[in-house]
Amino acid sequence: MKQIKTVSCPIERAEWFDNSVNDLLANGWILKKRDIMYVPGELSEAFNAPMVRLLYAELERHVPPFPEEITS
């Protein structure tokens, strides 16, 4: 079975992002994608939505399937 985990945060919190991703890597997760994304921010009073830079990482790990329970 495959587990997938994503980590994302605003680019201003890059240190937290790196620490989170590094902790997951140390615990057996494999980095599949790491990117900077641009997403719309909150609307202002003038109805403008600024583009916010977001750090994004996608990680996965394989977990062995649970053994089937055999009852007689």
XYZ file of N, CA and C in Angstrom:
216
model
N 0.839 -1.162 0.000
C 0.000 0.000 0.000
C 0.894 1.238 0.000
N 0.455 2.276 -0.682
C 1.220 3.503 -0.786
C 0.535 4.605 0.024
N 1.320 5.329 0.817
C 0.815 6.493 1.527
C 1.382 7.732 0.864
N 0.576 8.777 0.779
C 1.007 10.039 0.186
C 0.802 11.146 1.205
N 1.777 12.024 1.318
C 1.695 13.151 2.242
C 2.135 14.399 1.497
N 1.435 15.503 1.737
C 1.829 16.779 1.148
C 2.150 17.767 2.251
N 3.097 18.643 1.949
C 3.477 19.718 2.851
C 3.429 20.994 2.032
N 2.759 22.020 2.550
C 2.713 23.298 1.835
C 2.635 24.431 2.847
N 3.197 25.562 2.464
C 3.139 26.756 3.306
C 3.608 27.948 2.477
N 3.302 29.172 2.939
C 3.787 30.357 2.234
C 5.315 30.380 2.215
N 5.857 30.989 1.189
C 7.312 30.990 1.008
C 8.047 31.686 2.162
N 7.336 32.545 2.895
C 7.956 33.240 4.033
C 8.306 32.272 5.159
N 7.701 31.096 5.166
C 7.979 30.100 6.204
C 8.852 28.978 5.649
N 9.840 29.318 4.839
C 10.689 28.328 4.171
C 11.449 27.447 5.163
N 11.888 28.011 6.267
C 12.640 27.219 7.242
C 11.752 26.118 7.841
N 10.514 26.462 8.201
C 9.580 25.465 8.728
C 9.312 24.389 7.670
N 9.128 24.813 6.427
C 8.870 23.892 5.328
C 10.032 22.904 5.177
N 11.263 23.428 5.133
C 12.432 22.557 4.986
C 12.565 21.587 6.152
N 12.333 22.065 7.368
C 12.418 21.184 8.533
C 11.364 20.082 8.473
N 10.158 20.420 8.054
C 9.083 19.422 7.957
C 9.413 18.363 6.913
N 9.880 18.797 5.756
C 10.223 17.852 4.690
C 11.415 16.989 5.116
N 12.418 17.584 5.742
C 13.583 16.816 6.187
C 13.207 15.788 7.252
N 12.290 16.123 8.155
C 11.821 15.162 9.158
C 11.132 13.974 8.493
N 10.310 14.248 7.498
C 9.633 13.156 6.788
C 10.636 12.278 6.039
N 11.619 12.898 5.414
C 12.642 12.121 4.707
C 13.415 11.223 5.673
N 13.680 11.723 6.870
C 14.396 10.936 7.881
C 13.555 9.764 8.383
N 12.233 9.851 8.230
C 11.329 8.794 8.681
C 10.890 7.857 7.562
N 11.636 7.823 6.471
C 11.372 6.839 5.422
C 10.502 7.303 4.271
N 10.094 8.562 4.237
C 9.311 9.076 3.129
C 10.242 9.391 1.963
N 9.729 9.301 0.753
C 10.496 9.589 -0.467
C 9.890 10.820 -1.129
N 10.739 11.799 -1.440
C 10.282 13.033 -2.072
C 9.980 12.769 -3.542
N 8.745 13.053 -3.953
C 8.329 12.856 -5.341
C 8.236 14.164 -6.109
N 7.882 15.240 -5.420
C 7.727 16.517 -6.106
C 7.971 17.634 -5.102
N 8.692 18.643 -5.543
C 8.922 19.833 -4.725
C 8.868 21.017 -5.677
N 8.039 22.006 -5.340
C 7.802 23.072 -6.303
C 7.401 24.349 -5.586
N 7.474 25.459 -6.317
C 6.918 26.728 -5.865
C 5.691 26.979 -6.719
N 4.557 27.154 -6.060
C 3.301 27.372 -6.765
C 2.824 28.792 -6.513
N 2.058 29.296 -7.423
C 1.424 30.603 -7.273
C -0.074 30.382 -7.150
N -0.624 30.808 -6.018
C -2.058 30.639 -5.772
C -2.661 31.998 -5.444
N -3.938 32.195 -5.757
C -4.557 33.479 -5.421
C -4.700 33.641 -3.908
N -4.378 34.841 -3.420
C -4.530 35.153 -2.002
C -5.939 35.622 -1.706
N -6.113 36.167 -0.515
C -7.432 36.643 -0.117
C -7.770 37.952 -0.827
N -9.046 38.123 -1.089
C -9.513 39.340 -1.755
C -9.320 40.554 -0.851
N -8.896 41.649 -1.447
C -8.781 42.907 -0.709
C -10.092 43.666 -0.810
N -10.136 44.813 -0.172
C -11.352 45.637 -0.247
C -11.627 46.115 -1.667
N -10.579 46.197 -2.497
C -10.750 46.619 -3.889
C -11.005 45.413 -4.811
N -11.281 44.251 -4.210
C -11.557 43.010 -4.941
C -10.374 42.554 -5.799
N -9.165 42.821 -5.319
C -7.963 42.302 -5.964
C -7.516 41.063 -5.197
N -7.078 40.063 -5.918
C -6.556 38.848 -5.295
C -5.083 38.728 -5.673
N -4.173 39.053 -4.741
C -2.751 38.959 -5.067
C -2.330 37.500 -5.224
N -1.333 37.265 -6.025
C -0.790 35.927 -6.179
C 0.215 35.693 -5.052
N 0.044 34.590 -4.345
C 0.890 34.243 -3.215
C 1.785 33.080 -3.618
N 3.079 33.196 -3.301
C 4.000 32.086 -3.588
C 3.892 31.063 -2.459
N 3.759 29.803 -2.853
C 3.542 28.719 -1.913
C 4.563 27.618 -2.166
N 5.227 27.163 -1.109
C 6.129 26.017 -1.221
C 5.296 24.749 -1.115
N 5.570 23.776 -1.956
C 4.770 22.559 -2.015
C 5.693 21.359 -2.177
N 5.454 20.335 -1.387
C 6.201 19.079 -1.520
C 5.230 17.915 -1.427
N 5.472 16.917 -2.240
C 4.682 15.695 -2.209
C 5.628 14.537 -1.928
N 5.299 13.763 -0.917
C 6.132 12.637 -0.513
C 5.283 11.374 -0.476
N 5.956 10.220 -0.593
C 5.231 8.959 -0.495
C 6.112 7.915 0.171
N 5.454 6.909 0.707
C 6.171 5.758 1.242
C 5.294 4.535 1.070
N 5.959 3.407 0.988
C 5.249 2.144 0.818
C 5.133 1.471 2.178
N 3.937 1.044 2.476
C 3.659 0.364 3.736
C 3.227 -1.049 3.381
N 3.826 -2.044 4.033
C 3.394 -3.398 3.711
C 1.928 -3.590 4.082
N 1.222 -4.376 3.293
C -0.199 -4.594 3.584
C -0.362 -5.359 4.891
N -1.480 -5.127 5.537
C -1.768 -5.838 6.766
C -1.991 -7.309 6.434
N -1.443 -8.205 7.254
C -1.707 -9.632 6.985
C -3.180 -9.949 7.226
N -3.677 -10.854 6.438
C -5.077 -11.247 6.590
C -5.223 -12.111 7.842
N -6.285 -11.843 8.553
C -6.543 -12.617 9.759
C -7.328 -13.881 9.373
N -6.810 -14.991 9.779
C -7.468 -16.263 9.455
C -8.110 -16.785 10.726
N -9.375 -16.997 10.670
C -10.090 -17.562 11.805
C -10.697 -18.895 11.384
N -10.687 -19.836 12.287
C -11.253 -21.135 11.920
C -12.531 -21.419 12.640
